[in-house]
Coordinates of C-alpha atoms and ligand atoms in Angstrom, one line a residue:
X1 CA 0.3 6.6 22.0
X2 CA -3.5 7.6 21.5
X3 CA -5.2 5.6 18.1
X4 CA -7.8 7.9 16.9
X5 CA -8.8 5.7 14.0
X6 CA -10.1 2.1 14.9
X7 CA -7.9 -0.2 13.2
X8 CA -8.9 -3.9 12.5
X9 CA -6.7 -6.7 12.5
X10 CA -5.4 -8.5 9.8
X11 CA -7.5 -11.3 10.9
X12 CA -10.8 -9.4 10.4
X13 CA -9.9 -8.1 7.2
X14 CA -9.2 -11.1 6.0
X15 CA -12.0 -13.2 7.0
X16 CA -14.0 -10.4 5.9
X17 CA -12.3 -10.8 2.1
X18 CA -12.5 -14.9 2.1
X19 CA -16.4 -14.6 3.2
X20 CA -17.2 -11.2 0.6
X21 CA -15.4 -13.3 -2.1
X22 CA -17.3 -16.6 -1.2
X23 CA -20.6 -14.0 -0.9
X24 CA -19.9 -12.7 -4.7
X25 CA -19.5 -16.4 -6.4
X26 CA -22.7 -17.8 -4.2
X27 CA -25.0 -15.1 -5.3
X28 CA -23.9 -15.2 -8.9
X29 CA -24.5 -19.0 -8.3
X30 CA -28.1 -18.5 -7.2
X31 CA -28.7 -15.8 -9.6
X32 CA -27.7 -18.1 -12.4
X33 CA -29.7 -21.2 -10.6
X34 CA -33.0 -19.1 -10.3
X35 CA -33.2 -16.8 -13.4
X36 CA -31.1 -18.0 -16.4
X37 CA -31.7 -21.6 -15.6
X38 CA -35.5 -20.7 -15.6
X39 CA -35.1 -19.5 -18.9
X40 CA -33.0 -22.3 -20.7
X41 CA -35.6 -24.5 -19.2
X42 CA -38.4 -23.3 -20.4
X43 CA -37.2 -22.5 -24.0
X44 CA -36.5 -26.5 -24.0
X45 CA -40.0 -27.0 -22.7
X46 CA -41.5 -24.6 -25.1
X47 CA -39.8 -26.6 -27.9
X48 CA -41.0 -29.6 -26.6
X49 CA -44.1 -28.9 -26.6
X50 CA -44.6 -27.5 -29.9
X51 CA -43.1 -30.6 -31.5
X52 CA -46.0 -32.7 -29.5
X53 CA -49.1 -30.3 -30.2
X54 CA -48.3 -29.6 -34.0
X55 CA -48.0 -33.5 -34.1
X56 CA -50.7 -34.5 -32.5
X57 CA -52.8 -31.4 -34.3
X58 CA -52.3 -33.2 -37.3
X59 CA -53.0 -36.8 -36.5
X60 CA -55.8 -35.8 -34.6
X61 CA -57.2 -33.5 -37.3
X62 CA -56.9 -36.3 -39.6
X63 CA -58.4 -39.0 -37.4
X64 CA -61.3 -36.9 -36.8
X65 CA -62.4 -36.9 -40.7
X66 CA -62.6 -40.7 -40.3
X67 CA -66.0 -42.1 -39.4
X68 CA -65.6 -44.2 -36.1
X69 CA -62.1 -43.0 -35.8
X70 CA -62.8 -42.7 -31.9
X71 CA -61.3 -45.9 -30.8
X72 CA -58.0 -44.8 -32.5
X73 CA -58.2 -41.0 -31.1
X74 CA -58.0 -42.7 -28.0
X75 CA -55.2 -44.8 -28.9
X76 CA -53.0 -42.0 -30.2
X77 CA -53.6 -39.8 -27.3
X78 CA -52.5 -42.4 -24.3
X79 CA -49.5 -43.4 -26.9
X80 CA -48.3 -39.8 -27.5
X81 CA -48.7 -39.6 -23.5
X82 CA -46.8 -43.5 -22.6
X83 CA -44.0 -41.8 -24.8
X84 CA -43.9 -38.5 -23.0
X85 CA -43.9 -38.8 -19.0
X86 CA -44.8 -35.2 -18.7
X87 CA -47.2 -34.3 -20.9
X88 CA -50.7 -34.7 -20.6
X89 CA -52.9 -34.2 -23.6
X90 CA -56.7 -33.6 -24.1
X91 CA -59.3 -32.7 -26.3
X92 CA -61.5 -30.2 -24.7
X93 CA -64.5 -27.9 -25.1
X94 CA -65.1 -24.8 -24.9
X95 CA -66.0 -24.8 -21.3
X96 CA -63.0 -27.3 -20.6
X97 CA -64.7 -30.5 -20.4
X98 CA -62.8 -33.1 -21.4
X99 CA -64.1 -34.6 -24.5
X100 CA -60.9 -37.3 -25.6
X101 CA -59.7 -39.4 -24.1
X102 CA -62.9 -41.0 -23.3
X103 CA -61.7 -44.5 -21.8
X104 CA -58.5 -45.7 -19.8
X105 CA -56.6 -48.2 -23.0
X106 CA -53.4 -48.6 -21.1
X107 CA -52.5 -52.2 -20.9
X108 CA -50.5 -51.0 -17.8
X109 CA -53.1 -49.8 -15.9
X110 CA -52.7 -46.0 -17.0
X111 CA -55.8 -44.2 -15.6
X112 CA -56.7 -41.0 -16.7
X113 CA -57.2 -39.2 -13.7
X114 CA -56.1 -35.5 -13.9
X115 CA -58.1 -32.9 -15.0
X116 CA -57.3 -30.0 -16.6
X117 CA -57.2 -27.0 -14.6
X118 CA -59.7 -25.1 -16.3
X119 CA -58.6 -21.3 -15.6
X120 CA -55.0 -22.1 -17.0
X121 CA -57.4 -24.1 -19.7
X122 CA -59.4 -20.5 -20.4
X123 CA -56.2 -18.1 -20.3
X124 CA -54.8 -20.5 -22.9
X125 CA -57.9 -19.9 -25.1
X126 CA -58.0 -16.0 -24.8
X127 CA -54.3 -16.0 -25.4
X128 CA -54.8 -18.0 -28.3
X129 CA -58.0 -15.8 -29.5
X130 CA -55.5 -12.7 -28.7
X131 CA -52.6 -14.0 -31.1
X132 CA -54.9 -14.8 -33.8
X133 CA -56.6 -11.4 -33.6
X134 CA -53.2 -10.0 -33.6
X135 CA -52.7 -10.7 -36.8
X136 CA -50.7 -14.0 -35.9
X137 CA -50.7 -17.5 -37.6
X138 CA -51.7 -19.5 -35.1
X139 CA -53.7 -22.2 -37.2
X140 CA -51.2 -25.0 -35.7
X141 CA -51.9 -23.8 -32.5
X142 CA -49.4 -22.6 -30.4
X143 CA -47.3 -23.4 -27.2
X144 CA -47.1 -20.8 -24.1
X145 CA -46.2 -20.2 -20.8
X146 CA -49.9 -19.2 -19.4
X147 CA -49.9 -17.9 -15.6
X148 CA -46.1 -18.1 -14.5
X149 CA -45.2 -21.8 -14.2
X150 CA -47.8 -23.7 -16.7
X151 CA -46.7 -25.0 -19.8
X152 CA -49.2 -25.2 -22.1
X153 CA -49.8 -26.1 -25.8
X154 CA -53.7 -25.1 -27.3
X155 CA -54.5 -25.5 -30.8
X156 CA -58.5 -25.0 -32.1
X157 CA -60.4 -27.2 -34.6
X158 CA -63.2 -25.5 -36.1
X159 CA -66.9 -26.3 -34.9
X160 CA -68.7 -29.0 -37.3
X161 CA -65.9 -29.8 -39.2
X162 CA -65.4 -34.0 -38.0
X163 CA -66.5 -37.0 -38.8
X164 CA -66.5 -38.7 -35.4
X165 CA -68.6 -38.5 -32.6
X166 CA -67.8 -35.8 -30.3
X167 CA -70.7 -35.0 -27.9
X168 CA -70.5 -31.5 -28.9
X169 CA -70.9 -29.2 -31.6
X170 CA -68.7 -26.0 -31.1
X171 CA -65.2 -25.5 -31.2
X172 CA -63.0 -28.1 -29.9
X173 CA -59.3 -27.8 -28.4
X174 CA -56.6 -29.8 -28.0
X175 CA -54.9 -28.9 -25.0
X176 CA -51.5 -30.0 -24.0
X177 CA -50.0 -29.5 -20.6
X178 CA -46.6 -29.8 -20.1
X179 CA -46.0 -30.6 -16.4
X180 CA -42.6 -28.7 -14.9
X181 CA -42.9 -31.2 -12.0
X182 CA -39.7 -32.7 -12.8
X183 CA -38.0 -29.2 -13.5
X184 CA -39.2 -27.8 -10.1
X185 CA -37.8 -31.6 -8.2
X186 CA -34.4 -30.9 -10.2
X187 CA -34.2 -27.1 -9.4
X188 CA -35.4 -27.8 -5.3
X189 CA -32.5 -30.1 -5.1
X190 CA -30.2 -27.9 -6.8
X191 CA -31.2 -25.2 -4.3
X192 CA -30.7 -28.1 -1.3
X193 CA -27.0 -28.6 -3.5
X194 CA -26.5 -24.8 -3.0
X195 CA -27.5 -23.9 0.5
X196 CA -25.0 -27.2 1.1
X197 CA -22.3 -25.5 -0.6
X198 CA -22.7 -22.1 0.6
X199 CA -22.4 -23.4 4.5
X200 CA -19.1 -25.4 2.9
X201 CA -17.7 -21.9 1.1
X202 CA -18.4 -20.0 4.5
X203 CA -17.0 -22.7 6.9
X204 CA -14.0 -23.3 4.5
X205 CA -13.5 -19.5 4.0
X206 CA -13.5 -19.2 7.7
X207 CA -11.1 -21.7 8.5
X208 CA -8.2 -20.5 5.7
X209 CA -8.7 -16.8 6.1
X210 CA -7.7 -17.9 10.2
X211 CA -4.9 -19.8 9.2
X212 CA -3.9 -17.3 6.6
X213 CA -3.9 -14.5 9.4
X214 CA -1.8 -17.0 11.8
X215 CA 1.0 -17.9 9.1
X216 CA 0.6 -14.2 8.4
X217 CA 0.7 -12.4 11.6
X218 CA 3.0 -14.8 13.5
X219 CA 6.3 -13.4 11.9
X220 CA 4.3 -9.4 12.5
X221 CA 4.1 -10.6 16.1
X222 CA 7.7 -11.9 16.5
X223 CA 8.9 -8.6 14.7
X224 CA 7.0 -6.5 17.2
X225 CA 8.5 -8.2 19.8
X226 CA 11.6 -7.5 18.8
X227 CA 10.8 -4.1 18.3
X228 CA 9.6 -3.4 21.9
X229 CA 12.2 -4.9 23.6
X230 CA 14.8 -2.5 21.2
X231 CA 12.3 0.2 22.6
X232 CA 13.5 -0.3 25.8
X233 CA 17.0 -0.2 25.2
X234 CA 17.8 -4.1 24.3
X235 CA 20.1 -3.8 21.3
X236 CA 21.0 -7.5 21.3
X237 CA 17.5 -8.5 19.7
X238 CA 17.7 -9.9 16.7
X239 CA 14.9 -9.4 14.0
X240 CA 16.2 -11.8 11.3
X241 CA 14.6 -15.5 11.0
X242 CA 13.1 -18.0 9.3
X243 CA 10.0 -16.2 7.4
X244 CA 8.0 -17.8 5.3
X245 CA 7.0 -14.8 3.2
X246 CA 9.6 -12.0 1.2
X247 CA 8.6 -9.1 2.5
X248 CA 8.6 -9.9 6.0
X249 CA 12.6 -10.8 5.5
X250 CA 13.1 -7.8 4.0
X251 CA 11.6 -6.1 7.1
X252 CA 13.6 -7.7 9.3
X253 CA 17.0 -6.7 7.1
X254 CA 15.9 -3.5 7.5
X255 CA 15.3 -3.2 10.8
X256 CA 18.4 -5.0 11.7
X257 CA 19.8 -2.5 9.8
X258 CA 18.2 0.6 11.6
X259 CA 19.2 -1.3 15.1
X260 CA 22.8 -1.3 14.6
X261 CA 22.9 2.6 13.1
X262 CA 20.3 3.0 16.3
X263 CA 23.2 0.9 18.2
X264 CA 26.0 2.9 16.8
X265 CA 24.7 6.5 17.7
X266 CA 23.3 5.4 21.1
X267 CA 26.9 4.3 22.3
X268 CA 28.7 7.4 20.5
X269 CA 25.9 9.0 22.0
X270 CA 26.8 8.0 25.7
X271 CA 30.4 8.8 24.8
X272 CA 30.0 12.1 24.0
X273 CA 28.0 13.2 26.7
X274 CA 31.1 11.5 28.7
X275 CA 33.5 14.0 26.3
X276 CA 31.0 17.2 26.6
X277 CA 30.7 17.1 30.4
X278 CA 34.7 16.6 30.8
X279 CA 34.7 19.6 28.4
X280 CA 32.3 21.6 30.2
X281 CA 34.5 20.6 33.3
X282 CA 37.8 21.3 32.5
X283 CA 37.2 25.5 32.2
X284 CA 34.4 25.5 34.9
X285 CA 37.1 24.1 36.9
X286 CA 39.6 26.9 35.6
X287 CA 37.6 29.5 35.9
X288 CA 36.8 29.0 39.2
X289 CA 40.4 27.8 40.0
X290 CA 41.6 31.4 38.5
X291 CA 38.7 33.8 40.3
X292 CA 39.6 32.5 43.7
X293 CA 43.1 33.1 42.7
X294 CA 42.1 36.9 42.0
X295 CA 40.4 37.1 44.6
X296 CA 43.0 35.8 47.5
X297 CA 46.2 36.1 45.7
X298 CA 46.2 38.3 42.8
X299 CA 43.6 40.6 43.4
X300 CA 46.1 43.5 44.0
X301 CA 48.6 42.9 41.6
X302 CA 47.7 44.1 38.5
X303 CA 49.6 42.3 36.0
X304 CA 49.5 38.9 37.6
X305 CA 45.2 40.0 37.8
X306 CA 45.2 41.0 34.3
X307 CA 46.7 37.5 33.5
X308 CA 44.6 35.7 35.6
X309 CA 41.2 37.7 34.2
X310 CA 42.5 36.8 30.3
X311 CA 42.6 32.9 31.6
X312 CA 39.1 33.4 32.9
X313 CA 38.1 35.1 29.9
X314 CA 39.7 32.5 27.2
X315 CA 38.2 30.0 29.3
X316 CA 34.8 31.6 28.9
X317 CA 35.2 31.7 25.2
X318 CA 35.4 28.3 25.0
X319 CA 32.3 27.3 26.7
X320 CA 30.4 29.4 25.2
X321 CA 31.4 27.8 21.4
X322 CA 30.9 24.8 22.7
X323 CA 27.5 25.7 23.9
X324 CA 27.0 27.4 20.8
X325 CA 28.1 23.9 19.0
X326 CA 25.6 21.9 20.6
X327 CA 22.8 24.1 20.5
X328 CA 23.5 24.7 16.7
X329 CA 23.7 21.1 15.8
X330 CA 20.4 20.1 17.7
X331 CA 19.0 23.5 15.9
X332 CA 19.8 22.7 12.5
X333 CA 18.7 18.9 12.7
X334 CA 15.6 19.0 14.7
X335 CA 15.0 21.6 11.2
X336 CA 13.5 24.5 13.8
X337 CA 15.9 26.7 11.3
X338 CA 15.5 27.3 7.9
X339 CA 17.8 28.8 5.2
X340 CA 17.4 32.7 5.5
X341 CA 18.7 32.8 1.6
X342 CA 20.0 35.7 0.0
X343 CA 23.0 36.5 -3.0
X344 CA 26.5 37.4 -1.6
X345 CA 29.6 38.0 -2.6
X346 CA 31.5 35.0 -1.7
X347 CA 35.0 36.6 -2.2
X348 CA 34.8 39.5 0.3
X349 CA 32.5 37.3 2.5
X350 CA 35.3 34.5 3.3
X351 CA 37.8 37.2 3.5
X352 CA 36.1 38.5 6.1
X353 CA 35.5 35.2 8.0
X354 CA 39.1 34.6 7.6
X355 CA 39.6 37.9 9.9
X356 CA 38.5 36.3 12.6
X357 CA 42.0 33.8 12.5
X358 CA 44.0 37.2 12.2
X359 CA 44.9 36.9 16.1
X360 CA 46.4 33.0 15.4
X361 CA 48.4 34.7 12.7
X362 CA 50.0 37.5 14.8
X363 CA 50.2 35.5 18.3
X364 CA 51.1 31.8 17.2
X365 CA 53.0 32.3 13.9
X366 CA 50.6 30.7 11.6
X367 CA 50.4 31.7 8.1
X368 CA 47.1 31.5 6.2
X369 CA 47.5 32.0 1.9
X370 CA 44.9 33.5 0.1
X371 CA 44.3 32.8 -3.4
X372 CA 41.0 34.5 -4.0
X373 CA 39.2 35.4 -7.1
X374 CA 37.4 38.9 -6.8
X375 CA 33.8 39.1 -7.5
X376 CA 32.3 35.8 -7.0
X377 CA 28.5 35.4 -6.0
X378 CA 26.5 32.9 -4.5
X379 CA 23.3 32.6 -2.6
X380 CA 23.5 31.5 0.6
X381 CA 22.3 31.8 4.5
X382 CA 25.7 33.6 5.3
X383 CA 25.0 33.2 9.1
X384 CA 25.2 29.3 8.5
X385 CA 28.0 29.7 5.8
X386 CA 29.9 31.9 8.5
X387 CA 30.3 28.5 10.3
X388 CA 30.7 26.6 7.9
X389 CA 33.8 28.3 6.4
X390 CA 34.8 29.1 10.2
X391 CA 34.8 25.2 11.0
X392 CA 36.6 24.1 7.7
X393 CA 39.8 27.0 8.7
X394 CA 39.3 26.2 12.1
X395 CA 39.7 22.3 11.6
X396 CA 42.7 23.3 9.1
X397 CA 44.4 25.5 11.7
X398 CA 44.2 22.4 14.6
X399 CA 45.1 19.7 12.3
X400 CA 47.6 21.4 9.9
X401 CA 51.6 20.0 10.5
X402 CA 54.8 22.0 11.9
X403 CA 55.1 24.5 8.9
X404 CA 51.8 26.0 10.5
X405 CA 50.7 26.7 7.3
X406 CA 47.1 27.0 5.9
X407 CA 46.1 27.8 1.9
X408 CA 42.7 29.4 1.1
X409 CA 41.8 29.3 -2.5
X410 CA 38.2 30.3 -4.1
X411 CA 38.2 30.0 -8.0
X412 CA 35.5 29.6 -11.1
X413 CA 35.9 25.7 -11.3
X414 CA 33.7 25.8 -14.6
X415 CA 30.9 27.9 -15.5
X416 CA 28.1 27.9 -12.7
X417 CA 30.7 26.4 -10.2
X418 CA 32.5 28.4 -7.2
X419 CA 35.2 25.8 -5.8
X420 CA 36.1 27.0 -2.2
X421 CA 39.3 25.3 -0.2
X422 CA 40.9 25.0 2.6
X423 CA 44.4 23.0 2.7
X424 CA 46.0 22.4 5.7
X425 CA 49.9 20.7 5.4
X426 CA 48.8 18.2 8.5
X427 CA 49.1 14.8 8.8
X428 CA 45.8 14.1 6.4
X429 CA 43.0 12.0 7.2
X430 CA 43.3 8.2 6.3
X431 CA 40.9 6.3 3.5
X432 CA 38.7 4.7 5.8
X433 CA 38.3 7.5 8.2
X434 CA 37.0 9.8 5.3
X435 CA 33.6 9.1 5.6
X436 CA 33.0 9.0 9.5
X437 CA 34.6 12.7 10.3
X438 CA 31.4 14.4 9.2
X439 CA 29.4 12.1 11.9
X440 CA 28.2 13.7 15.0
X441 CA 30.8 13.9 17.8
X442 CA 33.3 11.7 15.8
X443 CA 36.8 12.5 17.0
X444 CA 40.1 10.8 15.4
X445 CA 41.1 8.4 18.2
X446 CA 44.2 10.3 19.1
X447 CA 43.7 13.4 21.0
X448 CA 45.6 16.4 19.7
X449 CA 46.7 19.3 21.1
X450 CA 45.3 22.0 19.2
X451 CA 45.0 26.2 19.2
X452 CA 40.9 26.3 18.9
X453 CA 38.7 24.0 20.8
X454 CA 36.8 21.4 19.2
X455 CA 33.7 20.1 20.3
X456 CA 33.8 17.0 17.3
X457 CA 30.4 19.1 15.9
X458 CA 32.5 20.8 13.8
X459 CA 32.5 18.7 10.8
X460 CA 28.7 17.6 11.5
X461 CA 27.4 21.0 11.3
X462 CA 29.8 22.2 8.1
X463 CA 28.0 18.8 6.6
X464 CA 24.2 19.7 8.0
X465 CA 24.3 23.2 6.5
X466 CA 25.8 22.0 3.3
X467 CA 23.6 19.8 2.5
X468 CA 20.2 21.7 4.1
X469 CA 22.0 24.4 1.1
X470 CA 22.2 21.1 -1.5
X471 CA 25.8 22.3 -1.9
X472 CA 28.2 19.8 -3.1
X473 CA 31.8 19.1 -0.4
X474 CA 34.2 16.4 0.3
X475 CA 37.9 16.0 1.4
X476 CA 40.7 14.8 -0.3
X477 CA 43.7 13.8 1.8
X478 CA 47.1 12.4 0.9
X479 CA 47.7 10.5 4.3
X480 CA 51.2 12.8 5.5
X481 CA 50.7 15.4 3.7
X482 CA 48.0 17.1 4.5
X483 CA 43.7 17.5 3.5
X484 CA 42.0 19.5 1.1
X485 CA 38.1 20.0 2.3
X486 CA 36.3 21.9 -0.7
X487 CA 33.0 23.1 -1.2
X488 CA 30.9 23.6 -4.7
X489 CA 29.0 26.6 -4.5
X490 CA 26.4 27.7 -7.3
X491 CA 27.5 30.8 -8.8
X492 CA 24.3 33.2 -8.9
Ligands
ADP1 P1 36.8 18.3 16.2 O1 37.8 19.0 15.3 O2 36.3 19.2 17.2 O3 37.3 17.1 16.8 P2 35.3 18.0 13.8 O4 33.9 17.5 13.6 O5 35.6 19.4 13.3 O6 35.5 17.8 15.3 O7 36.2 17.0 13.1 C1 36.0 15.6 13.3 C2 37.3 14.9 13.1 O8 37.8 14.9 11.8 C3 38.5 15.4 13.9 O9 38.5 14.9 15.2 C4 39.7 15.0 13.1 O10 40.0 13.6 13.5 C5 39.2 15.0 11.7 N1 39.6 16.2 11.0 C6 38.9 17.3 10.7 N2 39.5 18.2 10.0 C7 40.7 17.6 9.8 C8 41.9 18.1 9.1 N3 42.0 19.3 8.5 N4 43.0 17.2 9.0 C9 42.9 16.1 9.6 N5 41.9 15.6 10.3 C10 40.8 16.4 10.4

């Protein structure tokens, strides 16, 4: 057996389903981790942050109207930054120094040590100029995400309008930075959480897809086994056992099932080569039995050489139909042949198939009835039908009882339908042998002296055509009585 296309096993494919599934649900994982994550975040942050700055805007503004207010600008500030671990808040100039908070107030020791980076600072400002000159209310200031990761809120007050000392005297802003330190610490764990699971999902995808393929394939392997050893000729195997999955037991029914029909034809098999060579025998062995005869004994005489030459020549005629039999039964099912069809007239076609029985009727005293409509057309491959009809009135004429008498009947059964029988007067063909006589080489067990040869393809071949035609046929038999074999033909 040559494999053209590479086949995996069911091992592969498996693993390779367990790890493209676990594949799917970790990147949709990640994707979810890295971009909508991101996004919830920061919408949070963004809130957050607006709530501090328009707070602090106002207090701020309002502390700044009061004449030595600075002490309590300070205050407010390290408050609003004690209550809120991530923000840091400033007021700044225009270049970015940092004007509040001026002095460290925490009792706790709270120094005031980072400073603002002042390019994220200046993007804030010209992204603040940019909204307002857009047309946008930004008198509260606004919060942004300036340069990717920075959260920032900005807010302007006005140049010369505040009462406290400010060591400056253009615009100042108050600049909130909202530090996504924590955020980044909680997403780089998650992302140490998910490289975690993904090893898990592949390792654990791994080992199940190798024990599904073993609980799967074992049974597969034991069927196979099975199989092979059938191959080579071992009908006592036995595919059935204890499977854990349906469709494996199912498999093995069936192929039980195709080992005994296997079983069954390979002994009738064996049998009937045992038949067809002590057919082939028995007039090989009288024709040559009869030649030598000719030639030392009878050779001169011409009677006793005419009688011996008719042996020879009956003898002949018999192995060459049962030639013909074997060749056209391993014709017709290898399906080498098709149907050659064509429209006949049924009526003067089986008379003239029935001609060929004329000798039986004026040597050996049988009587054949007719009972033939006129006019009756089918379609049909008449060189198959011609045996057909020749094996159904040959049959009849072997099996039918003392009376030698064989009835022929053709009639319009109902419109579209041609019935076609042959009734013999013979001893019929019991129930439970009904089915089997259309089987290859199945022979009744007695043996039975009969006028015409039989090969047991007879029946086998009137079935193969038949049904090659999709014609409908049967038997009905009254056991000591005699059999009816009829066939349905389509009236064209
Ligand atoms: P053969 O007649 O050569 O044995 P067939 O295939 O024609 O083979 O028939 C198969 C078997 O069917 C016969 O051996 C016989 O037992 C049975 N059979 C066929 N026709 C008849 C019949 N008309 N009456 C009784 N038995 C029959």
């Amino acid at each position: 057996m040559t494999r053209k296309r590479h086949i995996y096993g069911i091992n592969f494919i498996l693993w390779l389903s367990f790890i493209a599934f676990a594949a799917v649900i970790i990147l949709l994982t990640w994707l979810f981790q890295t971009t909508l994550l991101r996004v919830f975040f920061g919408a949070e942050m963004t809130d957050d942050l607006t709530s501090v700055g328009e707070e602090a805007y106002d207090r701020i503004g309002f502390l700044m109207q009061i004449p030595g207010g600075e002490e309590e600008i300070n205050r407010f500030m390290v408050q609003v930054m004690n209550e809120n671990d991530l923000v840091t808040i400033y007021l700044l100039d225009t270049s970015g120094n940092i004007l509040y908070p001026t002095e460290v107030i925490d009792p706790d020791g709270y120094g005031f040590v980072v400073e603002p980076d002042v390019a994220v600072f200046r993007r804030a400002v010209t992204y603040l100029e940019e909204t307002v000159a857009g047309g946008q209310d930004a008198s509260r200031g606004l919060a942004a995400v300036v340069s990717g990761e920075n959260y920032v809120y900005i807010a302007r007050y006005p140049a010369g309008r505040y009462a406290v000392d400010m060591n400056t005297t253009g615009d100042i802003y108050l600049y909130v930075d909202y530090s996504t330190q924590l955020a980044e610490a909680a997403m780089g764990s998650m992302r140490v959480q998910l490289i975690a699971i993904t090893v898990i999902v592949i390792f654990l995808a791994l080992v199940i897809s190798v024990l599904l393929s073993l609980w799967l394939t074992k049974p597969i392997k034991r069927i196979t086994r099975a199989a092979k050893r059938m191959a080579a000729g071992d009908f006592s195997v036995n595919f059935k056992g204890e499977y854990s999955y349906a469709e494996m037991d199912a498999l093995a029914d069936t192929l039980d099932y195709a080992k005994e029909e296997i079983g069954k034809s390979d002994a009738l098999q064996k049998e009937v080569l045992a038949n067809v060579t002590h057919d082939l025998k028995t007039p090989l062995t009288m024709i040559k039995a009869y030649a030598s005869m000719i030639q030392e004994i009878s050779g001169a005489d011409p009677e006793k050489r005419a009688k011996h030459t008719q042996v020879i020549i009956d003898e002949s005629d018999r192995l060459t139909s049962l030639v013909n039999d074997i060749l056209n039964i391993s014709k017709i099912r290898s399906g080498m042949d098709t149907l050659k069809l064509r429209r006949l007239n049924l009526s003067d076609f089986i008379r003239t198939v029935l001609e060929r029985f004329d000798y039986l009727v004026e040597t050996q005293g049988f009587t054949i009835e007719r009972e033939i409509e006129e006019g009756l057309y089918t379609e049909a491959d008449a060189e198959k039908l011609e045996q057909v009809v020749y094996n159904l009135v040959g049959n009849a004429v072997n099996y039918t009882g003392e009376d030698k008498k064989i009835s022929i009947g053709l009639h319009r059964e109902e419109k579209g339908t041609l019935r076609f029988t042959v009734t013999d007067t013979g001893k019929g063909i019991p129930e439970e042998e009904r089915a089997t006589i259309w089987d290859r080489y199945y022979r009744s067990a007695e043996t039975h002296k009969r006028p015409i040869k039989g090969t047991g393809l007879g029946l086998s071949i009137v079935k193969t055509v038949l049904l090659k035609h999709d014609f409908r046929f049967g038997v009905e038999s009254e056991v000591g009585k005699g059999s009816t074999f009829y066939v349905l033909f389509p009236e064209k």
